[in-house]
mmCIF file with all atom_site columns, C-alpha atoms in Angstrom:
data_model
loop_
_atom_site.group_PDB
_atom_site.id
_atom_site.type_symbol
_atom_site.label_atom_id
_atom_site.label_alt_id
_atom_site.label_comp_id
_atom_site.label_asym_id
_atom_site.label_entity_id
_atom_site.label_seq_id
_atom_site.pdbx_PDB_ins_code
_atom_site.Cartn_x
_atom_site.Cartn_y
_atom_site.Cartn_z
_atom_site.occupancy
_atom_site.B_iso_or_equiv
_atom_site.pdbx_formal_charge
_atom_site.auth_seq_id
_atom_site.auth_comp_id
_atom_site.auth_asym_id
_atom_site.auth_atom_id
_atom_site.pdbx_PDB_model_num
ATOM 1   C CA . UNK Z 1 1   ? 102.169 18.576  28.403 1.00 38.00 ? 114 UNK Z CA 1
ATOM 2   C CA . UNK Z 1 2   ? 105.195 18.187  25.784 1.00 41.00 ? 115 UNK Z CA 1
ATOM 3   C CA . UNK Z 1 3   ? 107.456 20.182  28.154 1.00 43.00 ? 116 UNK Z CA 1
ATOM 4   C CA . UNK Z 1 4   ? 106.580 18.666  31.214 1.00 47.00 ? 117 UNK Z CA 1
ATOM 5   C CA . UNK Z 1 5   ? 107.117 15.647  29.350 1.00 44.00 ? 118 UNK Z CA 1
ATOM 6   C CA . UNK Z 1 6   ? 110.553 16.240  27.865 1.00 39.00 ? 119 UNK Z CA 1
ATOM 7   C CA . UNK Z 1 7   ? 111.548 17.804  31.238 1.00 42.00 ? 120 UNK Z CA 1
ATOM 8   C CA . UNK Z 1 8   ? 110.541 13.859  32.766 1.00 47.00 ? 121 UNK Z CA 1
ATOM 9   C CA . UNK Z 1 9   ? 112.500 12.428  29.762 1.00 45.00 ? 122 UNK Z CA 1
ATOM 10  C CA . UNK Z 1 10  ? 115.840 14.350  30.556 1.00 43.00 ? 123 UNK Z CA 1
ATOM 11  C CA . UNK Z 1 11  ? 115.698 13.916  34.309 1.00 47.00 ? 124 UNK Z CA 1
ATOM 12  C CA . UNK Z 1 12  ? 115.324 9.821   33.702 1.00 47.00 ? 125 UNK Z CA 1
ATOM 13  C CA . UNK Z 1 13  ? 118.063 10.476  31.164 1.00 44.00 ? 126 UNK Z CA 1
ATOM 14  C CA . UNK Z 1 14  ? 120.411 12.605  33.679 1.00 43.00 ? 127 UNK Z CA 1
ATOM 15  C CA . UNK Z 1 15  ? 119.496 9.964   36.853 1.00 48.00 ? 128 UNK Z CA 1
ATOM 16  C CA . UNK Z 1 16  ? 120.363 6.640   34.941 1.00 48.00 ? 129 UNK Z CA 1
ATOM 17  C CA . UNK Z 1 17  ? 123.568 8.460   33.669 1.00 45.00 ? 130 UNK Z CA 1
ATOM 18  C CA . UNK Z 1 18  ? 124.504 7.690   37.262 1.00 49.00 ? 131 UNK Z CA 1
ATOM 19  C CA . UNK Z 1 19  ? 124.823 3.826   36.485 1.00 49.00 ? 132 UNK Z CA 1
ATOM 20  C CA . UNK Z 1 20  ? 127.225 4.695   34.093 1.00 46.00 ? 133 UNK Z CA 1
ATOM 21  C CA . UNK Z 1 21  ? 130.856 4.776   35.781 1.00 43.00 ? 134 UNK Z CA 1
ATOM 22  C CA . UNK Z 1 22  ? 132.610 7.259   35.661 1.00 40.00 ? 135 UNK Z CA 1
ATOM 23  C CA . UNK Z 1 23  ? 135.301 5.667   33.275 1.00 37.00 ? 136 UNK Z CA 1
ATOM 24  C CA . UNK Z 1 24  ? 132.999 4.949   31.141 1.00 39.00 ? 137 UNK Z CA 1
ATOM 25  C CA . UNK Z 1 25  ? 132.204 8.819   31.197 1.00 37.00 ? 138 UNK Z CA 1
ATOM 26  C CA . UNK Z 1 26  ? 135.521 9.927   30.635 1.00 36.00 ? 139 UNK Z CA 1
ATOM 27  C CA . UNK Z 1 27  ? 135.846 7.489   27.633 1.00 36.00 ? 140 UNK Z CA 1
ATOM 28  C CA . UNK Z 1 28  ? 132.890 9.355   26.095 1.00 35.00 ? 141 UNK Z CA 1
ATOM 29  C CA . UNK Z 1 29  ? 134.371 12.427  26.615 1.00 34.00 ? 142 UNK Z CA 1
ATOM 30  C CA . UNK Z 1 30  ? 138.221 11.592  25.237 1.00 37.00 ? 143 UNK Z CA 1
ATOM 31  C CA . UNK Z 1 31  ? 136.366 9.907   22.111 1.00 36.00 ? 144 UNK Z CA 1
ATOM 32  C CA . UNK Z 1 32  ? 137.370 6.618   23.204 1.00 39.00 ? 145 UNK Z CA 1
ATOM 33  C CA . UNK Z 1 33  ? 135.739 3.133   21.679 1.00 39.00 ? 146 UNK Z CA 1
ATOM 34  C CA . UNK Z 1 34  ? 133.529 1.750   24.038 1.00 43.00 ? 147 UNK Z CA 1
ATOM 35  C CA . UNK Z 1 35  ? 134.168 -1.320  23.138 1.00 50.00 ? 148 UNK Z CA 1
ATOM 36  C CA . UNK Z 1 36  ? 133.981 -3.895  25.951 1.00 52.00 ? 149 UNK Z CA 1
ATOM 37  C CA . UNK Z 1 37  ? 131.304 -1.554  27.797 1.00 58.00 ? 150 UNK Z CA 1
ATOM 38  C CA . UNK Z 1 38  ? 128.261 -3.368  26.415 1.00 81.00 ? 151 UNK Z CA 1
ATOM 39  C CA . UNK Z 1 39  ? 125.011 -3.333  28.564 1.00 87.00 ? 152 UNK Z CA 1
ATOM 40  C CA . UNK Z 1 40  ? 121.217 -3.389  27.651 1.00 89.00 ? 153 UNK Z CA 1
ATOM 41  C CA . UNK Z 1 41  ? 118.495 -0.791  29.087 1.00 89.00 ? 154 UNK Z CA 1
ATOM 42  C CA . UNK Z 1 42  ? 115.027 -0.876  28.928 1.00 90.00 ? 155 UNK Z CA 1
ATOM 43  C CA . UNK Z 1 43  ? 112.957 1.723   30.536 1.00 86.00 ? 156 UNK Z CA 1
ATOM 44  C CA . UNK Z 1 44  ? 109.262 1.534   30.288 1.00 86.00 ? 157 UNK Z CA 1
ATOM 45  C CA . UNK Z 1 45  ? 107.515 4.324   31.603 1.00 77.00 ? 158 UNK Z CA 1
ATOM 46  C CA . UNK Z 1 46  ? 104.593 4.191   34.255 1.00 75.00 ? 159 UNK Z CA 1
ATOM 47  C CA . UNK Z 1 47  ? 102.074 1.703   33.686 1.00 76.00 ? 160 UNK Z CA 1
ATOM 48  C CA . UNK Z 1 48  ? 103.715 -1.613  32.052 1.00 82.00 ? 161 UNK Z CA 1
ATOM 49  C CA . UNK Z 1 49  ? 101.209 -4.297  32.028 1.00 86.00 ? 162 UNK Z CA 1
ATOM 50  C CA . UNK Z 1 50  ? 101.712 -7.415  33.192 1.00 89.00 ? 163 UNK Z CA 1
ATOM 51  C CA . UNK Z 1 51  ? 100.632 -9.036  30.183 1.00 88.00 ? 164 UNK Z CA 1
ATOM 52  C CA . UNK Z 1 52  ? 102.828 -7.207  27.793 1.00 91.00 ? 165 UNK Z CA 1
ATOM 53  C CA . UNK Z 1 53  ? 104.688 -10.156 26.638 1.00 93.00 ? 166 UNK Z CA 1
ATOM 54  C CA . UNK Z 1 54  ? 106.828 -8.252  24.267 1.00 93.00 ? 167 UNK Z CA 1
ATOM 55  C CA . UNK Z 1 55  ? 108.707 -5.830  26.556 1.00 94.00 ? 168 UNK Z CA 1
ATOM 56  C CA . UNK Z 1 56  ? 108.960 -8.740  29.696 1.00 95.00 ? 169 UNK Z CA 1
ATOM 57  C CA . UNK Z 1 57  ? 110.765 -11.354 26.957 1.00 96.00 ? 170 UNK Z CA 1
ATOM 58  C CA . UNK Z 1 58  ? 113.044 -8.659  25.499 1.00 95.00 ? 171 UNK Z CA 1
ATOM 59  C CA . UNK Z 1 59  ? 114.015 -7.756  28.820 1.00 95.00 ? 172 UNK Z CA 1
ATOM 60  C CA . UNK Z 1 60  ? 114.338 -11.820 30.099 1.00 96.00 ? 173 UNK Z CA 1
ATOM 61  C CA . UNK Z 1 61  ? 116.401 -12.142 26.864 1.00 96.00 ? 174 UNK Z CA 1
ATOM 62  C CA . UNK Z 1 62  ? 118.635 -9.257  27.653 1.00 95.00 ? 175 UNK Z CA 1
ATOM 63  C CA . UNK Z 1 63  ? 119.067 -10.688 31.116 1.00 95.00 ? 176 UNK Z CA 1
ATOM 64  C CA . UNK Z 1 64  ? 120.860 -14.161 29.261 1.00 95.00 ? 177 UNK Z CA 1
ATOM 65  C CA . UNK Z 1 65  ? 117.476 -15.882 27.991 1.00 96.00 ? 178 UNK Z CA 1
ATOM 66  C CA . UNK Z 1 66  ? 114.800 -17.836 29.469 1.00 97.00 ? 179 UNK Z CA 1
ATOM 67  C CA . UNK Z 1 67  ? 116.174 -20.890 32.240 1.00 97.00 ? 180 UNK Z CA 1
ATOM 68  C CA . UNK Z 1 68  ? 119.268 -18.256 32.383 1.00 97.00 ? 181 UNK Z CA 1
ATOM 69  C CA . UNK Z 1 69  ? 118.823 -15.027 33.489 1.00 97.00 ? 182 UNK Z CA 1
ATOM 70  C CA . UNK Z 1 70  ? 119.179 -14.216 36.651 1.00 97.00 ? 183 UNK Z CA 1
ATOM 71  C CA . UNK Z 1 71  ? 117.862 -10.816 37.820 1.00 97.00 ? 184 UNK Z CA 1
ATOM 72  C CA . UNK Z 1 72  ? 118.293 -8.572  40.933 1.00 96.00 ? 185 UNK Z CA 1
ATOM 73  C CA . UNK Z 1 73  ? 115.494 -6.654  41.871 1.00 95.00 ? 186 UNK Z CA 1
ATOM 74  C CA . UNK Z 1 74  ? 115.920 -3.088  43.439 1.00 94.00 ? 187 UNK Z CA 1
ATOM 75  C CA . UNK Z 1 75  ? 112.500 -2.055  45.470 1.00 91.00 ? 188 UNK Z CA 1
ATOM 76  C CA . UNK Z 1 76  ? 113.822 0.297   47.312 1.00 91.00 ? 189 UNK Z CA 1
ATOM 77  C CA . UNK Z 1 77  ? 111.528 3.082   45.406 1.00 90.00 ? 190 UNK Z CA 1
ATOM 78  C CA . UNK Z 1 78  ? 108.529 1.521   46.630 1.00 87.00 ? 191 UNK Z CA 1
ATOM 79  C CA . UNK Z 1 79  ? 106.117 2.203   49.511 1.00 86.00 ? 192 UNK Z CA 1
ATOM 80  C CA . UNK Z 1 80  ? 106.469 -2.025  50.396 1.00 84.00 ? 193 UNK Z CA 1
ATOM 81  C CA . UNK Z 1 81  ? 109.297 -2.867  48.952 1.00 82.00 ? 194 UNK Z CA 1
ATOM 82  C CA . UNK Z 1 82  ? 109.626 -6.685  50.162 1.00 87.00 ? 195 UNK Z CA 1
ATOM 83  C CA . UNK Z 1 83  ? 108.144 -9.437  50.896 1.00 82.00 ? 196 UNK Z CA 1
ATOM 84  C CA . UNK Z 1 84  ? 104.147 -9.594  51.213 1.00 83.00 ? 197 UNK Z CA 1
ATOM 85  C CA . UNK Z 1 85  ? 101.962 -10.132 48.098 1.00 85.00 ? 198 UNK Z CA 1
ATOM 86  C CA . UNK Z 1 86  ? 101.992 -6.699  48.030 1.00 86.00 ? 199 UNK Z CA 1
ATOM 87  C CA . UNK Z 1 87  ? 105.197 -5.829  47.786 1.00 87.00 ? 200 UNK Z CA 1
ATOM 88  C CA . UNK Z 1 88  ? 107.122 -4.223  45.062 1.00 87.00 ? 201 UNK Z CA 1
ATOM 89  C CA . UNK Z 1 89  ? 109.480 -7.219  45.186 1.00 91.00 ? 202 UNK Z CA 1
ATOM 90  C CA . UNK Z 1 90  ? 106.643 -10.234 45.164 1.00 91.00 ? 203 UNK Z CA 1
ATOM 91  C CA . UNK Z 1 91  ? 105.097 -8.616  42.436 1.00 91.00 ? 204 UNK Z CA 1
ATOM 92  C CA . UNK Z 1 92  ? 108.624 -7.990  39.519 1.00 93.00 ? 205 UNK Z CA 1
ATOM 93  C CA . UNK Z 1 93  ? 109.645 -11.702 40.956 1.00 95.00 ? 206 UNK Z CA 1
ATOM 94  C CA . UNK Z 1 94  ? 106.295 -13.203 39.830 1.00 95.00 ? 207 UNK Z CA 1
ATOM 95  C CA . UNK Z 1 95  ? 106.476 -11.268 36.857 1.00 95.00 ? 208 UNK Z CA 1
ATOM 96  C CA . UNK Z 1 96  ? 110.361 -12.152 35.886 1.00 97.00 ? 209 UNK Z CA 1
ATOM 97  C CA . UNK Z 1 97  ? 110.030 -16.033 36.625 1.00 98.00 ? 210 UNK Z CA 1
ATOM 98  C CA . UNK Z 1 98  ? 106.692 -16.281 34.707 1.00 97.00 ? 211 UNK Z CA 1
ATOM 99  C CA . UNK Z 1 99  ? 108.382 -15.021 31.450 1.00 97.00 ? 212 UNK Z CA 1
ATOM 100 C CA . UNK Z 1 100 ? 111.475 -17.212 32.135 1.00 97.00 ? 213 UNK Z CA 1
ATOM 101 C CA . UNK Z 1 101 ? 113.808 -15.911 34.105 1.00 98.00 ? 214 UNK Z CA 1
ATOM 102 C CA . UNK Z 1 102 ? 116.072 -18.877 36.527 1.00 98.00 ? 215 UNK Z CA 1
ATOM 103 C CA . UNK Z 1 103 ? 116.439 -16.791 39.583 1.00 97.00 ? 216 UNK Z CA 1
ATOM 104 C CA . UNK Z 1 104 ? 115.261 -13.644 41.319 1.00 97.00 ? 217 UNK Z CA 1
ATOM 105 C CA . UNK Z 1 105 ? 116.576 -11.829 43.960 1.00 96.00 ? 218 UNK Z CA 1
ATOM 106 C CA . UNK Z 1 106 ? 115.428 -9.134  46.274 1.00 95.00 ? 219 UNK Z CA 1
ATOM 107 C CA . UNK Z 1 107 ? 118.074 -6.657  46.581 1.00 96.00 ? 220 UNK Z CA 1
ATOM 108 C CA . UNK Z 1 108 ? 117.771 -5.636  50.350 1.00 95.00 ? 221 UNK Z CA 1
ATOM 109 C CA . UNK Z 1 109 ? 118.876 -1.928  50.006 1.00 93.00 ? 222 UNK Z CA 1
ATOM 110 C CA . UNK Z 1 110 ? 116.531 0.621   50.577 1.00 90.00 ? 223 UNK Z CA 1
ATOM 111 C CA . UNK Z 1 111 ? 115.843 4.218   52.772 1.00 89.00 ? 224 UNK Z CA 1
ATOM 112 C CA . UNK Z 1 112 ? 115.428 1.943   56.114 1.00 90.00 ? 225 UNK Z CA 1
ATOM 113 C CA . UNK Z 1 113 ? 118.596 -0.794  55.373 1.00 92.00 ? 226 UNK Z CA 1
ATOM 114 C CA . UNK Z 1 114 ? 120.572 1.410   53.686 1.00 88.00 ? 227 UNK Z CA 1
ATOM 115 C CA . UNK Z 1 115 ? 123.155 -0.333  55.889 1.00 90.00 ? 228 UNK Z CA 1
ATOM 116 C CA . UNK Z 1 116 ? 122.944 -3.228  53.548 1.00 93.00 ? 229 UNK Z CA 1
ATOM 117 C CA . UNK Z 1 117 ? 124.012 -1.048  50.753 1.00 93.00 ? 230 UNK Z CA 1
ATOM 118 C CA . UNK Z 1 118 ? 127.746 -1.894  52.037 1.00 94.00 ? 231 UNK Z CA 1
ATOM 119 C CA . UNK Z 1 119 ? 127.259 -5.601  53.212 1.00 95.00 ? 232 UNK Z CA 1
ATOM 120 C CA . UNK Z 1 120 ? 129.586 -7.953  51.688 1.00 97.00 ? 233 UNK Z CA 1
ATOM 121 C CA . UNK Z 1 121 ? 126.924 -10.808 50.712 1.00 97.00 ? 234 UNK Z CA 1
ATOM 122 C CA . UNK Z 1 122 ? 124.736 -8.695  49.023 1.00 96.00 ? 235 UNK Z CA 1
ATOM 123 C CA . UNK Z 1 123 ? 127.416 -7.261  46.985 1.00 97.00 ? 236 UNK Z CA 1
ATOM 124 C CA . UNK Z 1 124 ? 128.852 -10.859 46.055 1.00 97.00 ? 237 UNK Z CA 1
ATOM 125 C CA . UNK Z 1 125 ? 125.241 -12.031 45.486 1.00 97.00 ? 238 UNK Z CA 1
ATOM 126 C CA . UNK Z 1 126 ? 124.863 -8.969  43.004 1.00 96.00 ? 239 UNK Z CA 1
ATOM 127 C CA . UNK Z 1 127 ? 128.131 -10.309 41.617 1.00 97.00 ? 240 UNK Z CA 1
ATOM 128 C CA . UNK Z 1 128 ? 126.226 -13.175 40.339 1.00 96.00 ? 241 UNK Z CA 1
ATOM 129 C CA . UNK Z 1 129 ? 123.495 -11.880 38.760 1.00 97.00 ? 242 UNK Z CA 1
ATOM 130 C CA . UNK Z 1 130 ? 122.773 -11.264 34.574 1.00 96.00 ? 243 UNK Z CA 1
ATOM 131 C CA . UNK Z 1 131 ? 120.313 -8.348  34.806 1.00 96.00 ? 244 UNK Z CA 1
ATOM 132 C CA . UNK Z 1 132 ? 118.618 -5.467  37.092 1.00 96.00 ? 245 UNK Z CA 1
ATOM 133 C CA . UNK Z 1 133 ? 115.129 -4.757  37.430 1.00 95.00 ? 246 UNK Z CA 1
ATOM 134 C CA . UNK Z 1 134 ? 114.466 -1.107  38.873 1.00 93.00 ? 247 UNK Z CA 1
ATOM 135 C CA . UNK Z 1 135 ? 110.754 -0.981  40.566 1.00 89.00 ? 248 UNK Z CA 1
ATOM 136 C CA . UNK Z 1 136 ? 108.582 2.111   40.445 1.00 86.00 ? 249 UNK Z CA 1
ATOM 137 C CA . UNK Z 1 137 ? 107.700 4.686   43.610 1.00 87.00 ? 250 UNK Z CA 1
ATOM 138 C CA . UNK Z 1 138 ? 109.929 7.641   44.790 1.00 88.00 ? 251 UNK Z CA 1
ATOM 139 C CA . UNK Z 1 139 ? 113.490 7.622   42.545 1.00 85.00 ? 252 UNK Z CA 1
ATOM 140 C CA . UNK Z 1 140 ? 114.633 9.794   45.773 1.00 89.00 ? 253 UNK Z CA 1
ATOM 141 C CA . UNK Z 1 141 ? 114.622 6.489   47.475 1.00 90.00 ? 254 UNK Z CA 1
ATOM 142 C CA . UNK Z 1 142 ? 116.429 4.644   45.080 1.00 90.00 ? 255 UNK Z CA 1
ATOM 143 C CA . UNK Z 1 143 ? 119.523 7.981   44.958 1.00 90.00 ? 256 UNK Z CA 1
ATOM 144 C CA . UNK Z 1 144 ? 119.289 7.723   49.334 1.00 90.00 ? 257 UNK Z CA 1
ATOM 145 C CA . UNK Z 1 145 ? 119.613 3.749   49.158 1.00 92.00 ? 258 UNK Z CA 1
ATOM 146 C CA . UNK Z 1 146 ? 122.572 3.579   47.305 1.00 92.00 ? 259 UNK Z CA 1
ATOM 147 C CA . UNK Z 1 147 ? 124.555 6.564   47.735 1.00 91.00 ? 260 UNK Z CA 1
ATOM 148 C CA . UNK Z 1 148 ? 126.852 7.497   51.062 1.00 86.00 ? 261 UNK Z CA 1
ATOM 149 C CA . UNK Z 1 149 ? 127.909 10.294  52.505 1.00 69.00 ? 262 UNK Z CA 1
ATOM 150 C CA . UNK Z 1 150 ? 124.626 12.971  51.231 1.00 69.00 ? 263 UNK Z CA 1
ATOM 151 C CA . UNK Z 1 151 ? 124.141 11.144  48.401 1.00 66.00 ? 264 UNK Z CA 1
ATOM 152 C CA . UNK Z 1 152 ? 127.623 11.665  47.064 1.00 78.00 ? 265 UNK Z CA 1
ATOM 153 C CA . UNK Z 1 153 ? 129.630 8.727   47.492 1.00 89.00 ? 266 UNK Z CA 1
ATOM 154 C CA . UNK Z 1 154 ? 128.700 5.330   45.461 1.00 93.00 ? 267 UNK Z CA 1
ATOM 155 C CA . UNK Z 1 155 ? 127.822 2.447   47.710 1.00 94.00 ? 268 UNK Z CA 1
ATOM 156 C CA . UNK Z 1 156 ? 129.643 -0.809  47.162 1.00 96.00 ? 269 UNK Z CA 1
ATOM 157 C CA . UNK Z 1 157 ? 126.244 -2.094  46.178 1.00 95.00 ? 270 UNK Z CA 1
ATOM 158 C CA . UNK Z 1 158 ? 125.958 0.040   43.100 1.00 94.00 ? 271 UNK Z CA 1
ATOM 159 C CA . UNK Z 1 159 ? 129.743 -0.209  42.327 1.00 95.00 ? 272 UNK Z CA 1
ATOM 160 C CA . UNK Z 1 160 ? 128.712 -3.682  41.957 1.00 96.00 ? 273 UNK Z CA 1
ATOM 161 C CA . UNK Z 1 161 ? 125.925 -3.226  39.656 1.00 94.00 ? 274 UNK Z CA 1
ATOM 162 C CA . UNK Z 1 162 ? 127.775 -1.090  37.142 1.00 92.00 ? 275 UNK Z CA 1
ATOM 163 C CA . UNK Z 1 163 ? 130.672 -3.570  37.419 1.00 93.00 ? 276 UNK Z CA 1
ATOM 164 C CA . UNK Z 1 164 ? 128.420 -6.403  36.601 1.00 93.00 ? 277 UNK Z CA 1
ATOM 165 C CA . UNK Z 1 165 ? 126.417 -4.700  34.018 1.00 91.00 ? 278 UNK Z CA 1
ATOM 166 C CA . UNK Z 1 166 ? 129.267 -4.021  32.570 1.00 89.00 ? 279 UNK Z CA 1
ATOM 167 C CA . UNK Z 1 167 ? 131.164 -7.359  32.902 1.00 89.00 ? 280 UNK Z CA 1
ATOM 168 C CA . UNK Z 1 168 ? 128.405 -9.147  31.588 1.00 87.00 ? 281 UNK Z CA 1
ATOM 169 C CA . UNK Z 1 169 ? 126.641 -7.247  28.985 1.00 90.00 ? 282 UNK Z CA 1
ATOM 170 C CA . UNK Z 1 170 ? 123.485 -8.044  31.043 1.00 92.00 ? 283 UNK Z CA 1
ATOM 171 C CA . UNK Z 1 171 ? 120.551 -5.401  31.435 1.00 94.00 ? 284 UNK Z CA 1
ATOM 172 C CA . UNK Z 1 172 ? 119.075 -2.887  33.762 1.00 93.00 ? 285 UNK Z CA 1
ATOM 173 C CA . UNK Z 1 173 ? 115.288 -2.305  33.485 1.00 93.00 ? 286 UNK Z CA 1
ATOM 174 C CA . UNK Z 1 174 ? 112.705 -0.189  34.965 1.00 90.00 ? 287 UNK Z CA 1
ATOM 175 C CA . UNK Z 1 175 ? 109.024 1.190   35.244 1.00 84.00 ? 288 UNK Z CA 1
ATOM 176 C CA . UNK Z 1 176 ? 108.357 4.551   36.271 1.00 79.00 ? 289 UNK Z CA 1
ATOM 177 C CA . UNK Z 1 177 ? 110.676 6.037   38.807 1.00 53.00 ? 290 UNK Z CA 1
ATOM 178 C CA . UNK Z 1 178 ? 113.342 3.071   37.983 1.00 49.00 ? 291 UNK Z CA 1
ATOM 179 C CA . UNK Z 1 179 ? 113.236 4.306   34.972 1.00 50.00 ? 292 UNK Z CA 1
ATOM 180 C CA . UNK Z 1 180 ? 114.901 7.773   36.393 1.00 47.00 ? 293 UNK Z CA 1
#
């Protein structure tokens, strides 16, 4: 159990590394002050309740504060990723705006629009935004949606989430495979 375990921790670990750009990486590596590069993470494994006041206000508050933040929602992990009741998307936007978050907004990126991951809207509506919220499902879905050319080339879409993250000092969150 521990080593599966740790082996789940370091994958999550190596995965979100890829929301860090790359200068951010290099400044790491020359010893530079990361000053400036200020961003918030919270990654909750499988299973966050929807009742678990404590995490969902830390990560509104991160996101600029209740009547403020204003979150993008990436669902492109899930099974249903938008718009039913059942979706991925219906449920993080219920679950954002009841602990106090101004806006959400379904991020329309995933394995079947991946077209959108280079649309000029979305990536000014991103633009906008004061935190991230990463759903569960497949994290192989979340790697095809926003990555071109065999998964090797950063969509515009995710150039604009590290540029905003870091811009802003907002947050990126997660459950389960948005965790990764």
């Amino acid at each position: 159990f521990g080593i599966q375990k740790t082996s789940k921790m370091l994958l999550n670990v190596c995965i979100l590394l890829l929301l860090v750009p790359a200068l951010a990486i290099k400044k790491v590596m020359d010893g530079s002050n990361l000053a400036g590069m200020n961003f918030s993470m919270v990654l909750v494994g499988g299973g966050l309740d929807d009742n678990n006041k404590e995490i969902w206000n830390k990560i509104v508050e991160l996101g600029g504060g209740r009547g403020v933040a204003r979150f993008g929602v990436m669902a492109a992990a899930g099974e249903d990723p938008c718009c039913d009741v059942q979706s991925s998307f219906f449920l993080y936007d219920t679950l954002l705006k009841l602990y106090g978050a101004a806006e959400v907004y379904y991020i329309p990126v995933t394995k079947d629009s991946k077209d959108q991951n280079s649309n000029a809207d979305v990536v000014a509506q991103i633009k906008t935004l004061t935190g991230f919220f990463f759903t569960g499902g497949d994290q192989i879905r979340i790697i095809y949606s926003l990555y071109n050319s065999d998964e090797k080339i950063p969509s515009p879409v995710l150039l604009a989430i590290r540029e905003t993250l870091l811009a802003t000092g907002g947050v990126v969150a997660g459950t389960s495979a948005g965790t990764d």
